Tab-separated table of C-alpha atoms in Angstrom:
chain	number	residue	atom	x	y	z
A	6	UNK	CA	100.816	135.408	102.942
A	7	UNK	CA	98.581	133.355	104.887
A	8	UNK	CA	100.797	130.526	107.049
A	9	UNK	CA	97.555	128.705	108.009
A	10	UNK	CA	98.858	126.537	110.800
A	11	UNK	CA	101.387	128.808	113.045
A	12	UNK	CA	102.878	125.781	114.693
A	13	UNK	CA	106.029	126.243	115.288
A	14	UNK	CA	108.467	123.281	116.692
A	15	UNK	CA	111.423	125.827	117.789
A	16	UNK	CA	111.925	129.135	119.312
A	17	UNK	CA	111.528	131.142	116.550
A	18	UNK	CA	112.078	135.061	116.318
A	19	UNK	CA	112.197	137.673	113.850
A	20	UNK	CA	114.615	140.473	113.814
A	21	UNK	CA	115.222	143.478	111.382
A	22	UNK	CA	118.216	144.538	109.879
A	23	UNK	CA	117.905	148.508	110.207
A	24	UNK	CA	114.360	150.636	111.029
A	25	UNK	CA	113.561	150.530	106.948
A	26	UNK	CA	112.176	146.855	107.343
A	27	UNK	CA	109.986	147.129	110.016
A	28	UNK	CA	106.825	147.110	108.378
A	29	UNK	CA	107.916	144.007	106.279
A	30	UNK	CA	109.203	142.576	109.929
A	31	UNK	CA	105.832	143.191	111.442
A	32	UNK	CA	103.927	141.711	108.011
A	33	UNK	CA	105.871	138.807	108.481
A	34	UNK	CA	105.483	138.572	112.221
A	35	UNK	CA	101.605	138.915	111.982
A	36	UNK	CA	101.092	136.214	109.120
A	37	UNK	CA	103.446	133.718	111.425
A	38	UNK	CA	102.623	134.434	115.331
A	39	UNK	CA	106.042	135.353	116.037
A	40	UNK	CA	108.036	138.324	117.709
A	41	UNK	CA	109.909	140.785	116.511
A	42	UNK	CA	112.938	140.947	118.382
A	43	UNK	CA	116.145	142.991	118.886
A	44	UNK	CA	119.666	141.471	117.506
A	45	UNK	CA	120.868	141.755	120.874
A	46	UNK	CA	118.468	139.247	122.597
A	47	UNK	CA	118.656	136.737	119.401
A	48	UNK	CA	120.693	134.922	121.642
A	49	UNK	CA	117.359	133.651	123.774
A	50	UNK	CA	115.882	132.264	120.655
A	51	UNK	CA	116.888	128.300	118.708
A	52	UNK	CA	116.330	130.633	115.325
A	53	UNK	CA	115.865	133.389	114.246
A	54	UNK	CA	114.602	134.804	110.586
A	55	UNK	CA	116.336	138.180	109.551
A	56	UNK	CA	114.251	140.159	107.462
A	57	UNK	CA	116.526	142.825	105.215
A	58	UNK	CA	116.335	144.413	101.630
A	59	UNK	CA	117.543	140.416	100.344
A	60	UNK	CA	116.258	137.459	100.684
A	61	UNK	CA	115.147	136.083	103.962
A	62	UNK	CA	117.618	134.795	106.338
A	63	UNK	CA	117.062	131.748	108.515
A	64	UNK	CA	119.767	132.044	111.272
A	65	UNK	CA	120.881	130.212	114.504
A	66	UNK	CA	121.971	132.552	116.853
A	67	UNK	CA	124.758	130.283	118.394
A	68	UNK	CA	126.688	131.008	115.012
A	69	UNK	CA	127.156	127.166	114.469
A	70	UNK	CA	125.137	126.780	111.156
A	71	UNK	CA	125.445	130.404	109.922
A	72	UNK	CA	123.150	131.962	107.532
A	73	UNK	CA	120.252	130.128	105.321
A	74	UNK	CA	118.412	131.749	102.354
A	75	UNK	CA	116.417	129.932	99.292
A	76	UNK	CA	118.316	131.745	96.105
A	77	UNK	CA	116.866	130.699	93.151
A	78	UNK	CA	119.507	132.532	90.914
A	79	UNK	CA	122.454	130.964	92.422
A	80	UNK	CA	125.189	129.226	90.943
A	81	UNK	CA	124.185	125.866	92.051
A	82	UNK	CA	120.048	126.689	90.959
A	83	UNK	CA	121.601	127.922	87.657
A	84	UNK	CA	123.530	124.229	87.025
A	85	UNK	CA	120.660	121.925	88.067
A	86	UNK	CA	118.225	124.184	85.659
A	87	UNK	CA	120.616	124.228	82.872
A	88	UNK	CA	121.007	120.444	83.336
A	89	UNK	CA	117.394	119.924	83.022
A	90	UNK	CA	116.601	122.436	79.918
A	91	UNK	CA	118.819	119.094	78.208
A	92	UNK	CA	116.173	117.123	79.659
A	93	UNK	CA	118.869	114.932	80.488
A	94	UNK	CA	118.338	115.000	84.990
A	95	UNK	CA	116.816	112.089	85.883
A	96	UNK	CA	114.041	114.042	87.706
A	97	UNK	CA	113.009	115.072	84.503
A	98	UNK	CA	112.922	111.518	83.134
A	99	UNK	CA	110.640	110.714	86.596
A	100	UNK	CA	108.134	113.410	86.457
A	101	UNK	CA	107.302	113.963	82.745
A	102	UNK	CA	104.975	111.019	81.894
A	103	UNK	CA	106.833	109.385	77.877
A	104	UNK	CA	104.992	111.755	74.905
A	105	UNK	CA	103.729	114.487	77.049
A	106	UNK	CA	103.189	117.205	75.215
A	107	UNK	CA	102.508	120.818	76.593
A	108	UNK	CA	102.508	121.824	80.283
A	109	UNK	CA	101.609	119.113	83.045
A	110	UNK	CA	99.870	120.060	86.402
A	111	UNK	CA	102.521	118.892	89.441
A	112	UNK	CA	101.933	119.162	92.905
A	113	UNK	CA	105.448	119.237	94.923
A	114	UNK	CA	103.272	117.972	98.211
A	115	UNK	CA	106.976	118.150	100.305
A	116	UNK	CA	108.127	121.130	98.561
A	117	UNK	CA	111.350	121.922	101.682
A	118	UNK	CA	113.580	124.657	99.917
A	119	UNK	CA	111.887	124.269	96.798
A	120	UNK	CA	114.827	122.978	94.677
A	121	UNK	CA	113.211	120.354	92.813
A	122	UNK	CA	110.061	122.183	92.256
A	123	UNK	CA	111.987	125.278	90.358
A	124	UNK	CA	113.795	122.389	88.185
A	125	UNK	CA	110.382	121.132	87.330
A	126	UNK	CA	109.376	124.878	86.112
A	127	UNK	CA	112.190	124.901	83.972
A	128	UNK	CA	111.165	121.247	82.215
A	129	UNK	CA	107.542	123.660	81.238
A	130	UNK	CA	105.933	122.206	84.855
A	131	UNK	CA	103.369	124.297	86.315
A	132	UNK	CA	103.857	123.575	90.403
A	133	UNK	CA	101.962	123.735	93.082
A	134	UNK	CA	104.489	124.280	96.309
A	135	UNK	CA	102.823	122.592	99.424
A	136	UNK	CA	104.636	122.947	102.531
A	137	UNK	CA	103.852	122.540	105.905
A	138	UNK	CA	105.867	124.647	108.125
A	139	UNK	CA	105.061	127.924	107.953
A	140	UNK	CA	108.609	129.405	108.571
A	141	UNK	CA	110.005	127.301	105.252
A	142	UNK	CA	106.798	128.388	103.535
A	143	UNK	CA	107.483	131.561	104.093
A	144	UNK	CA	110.708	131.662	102.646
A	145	UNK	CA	109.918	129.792	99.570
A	146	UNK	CA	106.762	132.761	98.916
A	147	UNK	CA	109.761	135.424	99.664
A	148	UNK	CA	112.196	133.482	97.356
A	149	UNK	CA	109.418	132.850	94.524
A	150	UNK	CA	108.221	136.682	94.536
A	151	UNK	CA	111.694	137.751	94.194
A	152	UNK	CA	112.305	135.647	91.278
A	153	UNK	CA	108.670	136.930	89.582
A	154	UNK	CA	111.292	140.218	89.630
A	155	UNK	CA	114.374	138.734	88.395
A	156	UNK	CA	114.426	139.016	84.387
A	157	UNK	CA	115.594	135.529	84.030
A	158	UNK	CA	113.945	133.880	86.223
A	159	UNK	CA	110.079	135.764	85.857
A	160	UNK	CA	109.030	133.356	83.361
A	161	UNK	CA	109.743	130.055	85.339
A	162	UNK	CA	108.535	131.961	88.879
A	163	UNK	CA	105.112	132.574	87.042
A	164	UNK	CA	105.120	128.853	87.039
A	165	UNK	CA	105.314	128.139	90.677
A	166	UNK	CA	102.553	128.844	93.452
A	167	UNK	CA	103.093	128.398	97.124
A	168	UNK	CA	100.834	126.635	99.689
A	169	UNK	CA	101.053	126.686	103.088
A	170	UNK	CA	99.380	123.611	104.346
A	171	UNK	CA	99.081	120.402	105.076
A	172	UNK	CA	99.459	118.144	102.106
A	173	UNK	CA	97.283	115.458	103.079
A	174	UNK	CA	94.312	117.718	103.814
A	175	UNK	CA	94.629	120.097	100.831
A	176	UNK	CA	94.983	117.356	98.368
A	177	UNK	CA	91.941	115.186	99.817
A	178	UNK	CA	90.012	118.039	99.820
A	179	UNK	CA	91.197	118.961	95.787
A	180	UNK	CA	87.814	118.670	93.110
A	181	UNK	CA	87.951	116.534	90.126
A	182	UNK	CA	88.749	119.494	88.118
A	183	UNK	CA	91.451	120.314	90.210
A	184	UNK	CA	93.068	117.070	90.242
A	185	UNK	CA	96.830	117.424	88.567
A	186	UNK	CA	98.966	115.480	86.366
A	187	UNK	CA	101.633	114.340	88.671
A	188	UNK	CA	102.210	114.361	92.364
A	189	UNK	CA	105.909	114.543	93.496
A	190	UNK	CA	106.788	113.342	97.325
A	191	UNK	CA	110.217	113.653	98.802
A	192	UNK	CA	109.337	112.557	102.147
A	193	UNK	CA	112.614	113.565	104.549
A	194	UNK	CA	114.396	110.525	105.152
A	195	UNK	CA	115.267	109.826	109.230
A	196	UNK	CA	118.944	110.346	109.161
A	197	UNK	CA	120.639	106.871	110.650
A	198	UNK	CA	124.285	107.769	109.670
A	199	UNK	CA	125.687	109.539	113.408
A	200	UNK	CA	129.214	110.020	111.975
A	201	UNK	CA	128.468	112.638	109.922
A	202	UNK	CA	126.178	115.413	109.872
A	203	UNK	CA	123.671	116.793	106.980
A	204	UNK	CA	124.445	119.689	104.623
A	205	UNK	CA	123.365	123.418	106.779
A	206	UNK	CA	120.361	123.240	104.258
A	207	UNK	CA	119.186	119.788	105.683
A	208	UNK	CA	119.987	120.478	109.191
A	209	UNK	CA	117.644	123.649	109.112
A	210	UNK	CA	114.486	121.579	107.340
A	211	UNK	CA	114.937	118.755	110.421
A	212	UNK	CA	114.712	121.576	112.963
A	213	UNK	CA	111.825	122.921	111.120
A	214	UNK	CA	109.721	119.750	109.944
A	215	UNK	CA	110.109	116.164	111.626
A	216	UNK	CA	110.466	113.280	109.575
A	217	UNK	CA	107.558	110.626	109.661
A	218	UNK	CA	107.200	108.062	107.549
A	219	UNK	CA	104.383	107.056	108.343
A	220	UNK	CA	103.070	110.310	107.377
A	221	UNK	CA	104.896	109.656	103.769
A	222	UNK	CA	102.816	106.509	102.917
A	223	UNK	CA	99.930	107.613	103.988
A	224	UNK	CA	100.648	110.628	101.625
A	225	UNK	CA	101.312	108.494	99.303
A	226	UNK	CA	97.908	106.804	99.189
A	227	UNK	CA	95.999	109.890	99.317
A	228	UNK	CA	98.088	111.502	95.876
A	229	UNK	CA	97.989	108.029	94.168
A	230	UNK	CA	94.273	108.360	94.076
A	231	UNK	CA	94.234	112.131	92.845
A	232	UNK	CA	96.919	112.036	90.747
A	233	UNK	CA	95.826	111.756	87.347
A	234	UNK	CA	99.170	110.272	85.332
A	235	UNK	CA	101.666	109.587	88.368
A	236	UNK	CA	102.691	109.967	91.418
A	237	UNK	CA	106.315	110.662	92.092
A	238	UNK	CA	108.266	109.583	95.581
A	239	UNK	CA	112.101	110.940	95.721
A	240	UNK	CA	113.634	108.012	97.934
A	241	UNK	CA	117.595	107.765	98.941
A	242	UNK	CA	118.456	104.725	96.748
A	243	UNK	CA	119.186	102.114	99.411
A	244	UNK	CA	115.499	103.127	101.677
A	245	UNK	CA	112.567	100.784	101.769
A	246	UNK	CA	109.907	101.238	99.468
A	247	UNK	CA	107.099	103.071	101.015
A	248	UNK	CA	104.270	100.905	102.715
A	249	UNK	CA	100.949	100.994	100.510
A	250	UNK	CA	102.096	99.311	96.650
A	251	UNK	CA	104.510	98.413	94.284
A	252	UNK	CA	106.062	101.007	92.374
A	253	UNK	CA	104.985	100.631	88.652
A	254	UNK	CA	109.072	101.692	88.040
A	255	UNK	CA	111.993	103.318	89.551
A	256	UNK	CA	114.636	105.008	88.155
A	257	UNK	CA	117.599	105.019	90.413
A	258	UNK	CA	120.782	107.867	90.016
A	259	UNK	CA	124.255	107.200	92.350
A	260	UNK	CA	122.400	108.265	95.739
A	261	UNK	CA	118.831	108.363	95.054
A	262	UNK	CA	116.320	106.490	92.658
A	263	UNK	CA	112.387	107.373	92.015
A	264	UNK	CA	109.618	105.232	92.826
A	265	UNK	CA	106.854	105.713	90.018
A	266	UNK	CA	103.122	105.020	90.667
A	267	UNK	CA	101.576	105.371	87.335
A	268	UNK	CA	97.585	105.818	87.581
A	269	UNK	CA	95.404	102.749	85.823
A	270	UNK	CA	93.990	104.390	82.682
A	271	UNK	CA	95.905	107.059	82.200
């Protein structure tokens, strides 16, 4: 695991479950600049990651949130993967470009908890997980490797590969060999709404990675001219259009819709 950039917005420590993880606490703790700290002085950190024999745990110490983990082989993962094997999600109608045949090239350039990317492996998608913070990046390499060693889930891990970095860079930077299919942005929304706050999951990726949309369009610019069928952006369904073009279409679902760039010529 290499986390690149070890920025890190919060407090952040790492703590181990019982002496039998402390050489993946101290892996983990070398690849992200971070301490390894008792359970009983959790309480000076904003977060904490608990590394034990399962999944990684994102935790906030004051007990308000509770426990995170990415769990690809959860009920909810199972539903939404099931959903798109019919082909019938309207992510898959968004991503797969009409009469594609075989396996497209995506990059998920926002890839957060990885939810949409693993629906994407299950529509034959071969994705590239880009993700800025380290600490989510982490967890999505922990959650993918464990699925590469869950019988029914090894076949649509194989098609996922994490990236910790920062989209706009790494995909500038991509060859013309290199350049994929599709390019899929969900760019994290400012929250407006102060009555009510986001699901744990959400609340945990806003601690983690500020929203900027500014920083969306400009991604936006920079996949539309690598992508080689489309570029993708997730948007909530009543949210501007991103500065920098007219979507080519949108499809729109009860709460969100997709903005579709397709690329001239393809």
């Amino acid at each position: 695991m290499n986390s690149g950039d070890n920025h890190h917005p919060r407090n952040i420590g790492i703590v181990q479950s019982n002496p039998d993880q402390s050489a993946a606490a101290q892996r983990l703790s070398s690849a992200l600049g971070l301490p390894v700290i008792t359970q009983d002085a959790a309480d000076a950190y904003e977060l904490i990651l608990v590394v034990d024999a399962g999944p990684l745990q994102l935790q906030d110490p004051s007990g308000k949130l509770g426990s995170f983990t990415i769990d690809f082989a959860n009920s909810a993962a199972k539903y939404r993967r099931a959903q798109a094997s019919l082909r019938s999600e309207i992510l898959a109608r968004a991503v797969l470009p009409r009469g594609q045949t075989g396996p497209i090239q995506v990059i998920d350039a926002t890839a957060g908890w990885g939810r949409d990317a693993i629906v994407m492996a299950q529509l034959g998608c071969h994705v590239t997980l880009i993700e800025k913070s380290p600490i989510v990046s982490a967890m999505l390499d922990d959650a993918v490797e464990r699925a590469r060693q869950n019988p029914d889930l090894s076949v649509l891990a194989n098609r996922l590969r994490t990236v910790p970095s920062d989209s706009e860079r790494w995909i500038t930077e991509l060859s013309d060999a290199e350049r994929p299919d599709v390019i899929y942005i969900d760019p994290m929304y400012p929250s407006v709404d102060k009555r009510s706050l986001p699901r744990k999951d959400m609340q945990y990726l806003r601690m983690l990675s500020a929203p900027n949309e500014h920083d969306a369009s400009q991604l936006l610019q920079i996949a539309r001219a690598k992508a080689t069928k489309r570029t993708v952006v997730k948007r909530p369904l009543k949210a501007p259009i991103l500065s920098g073009g007219i979507p080519s279409s949108q499809l729109k679902g009860r709460q969100i819709r997709f903005d579709i760039y397709v690329t001239p010529n393809s």
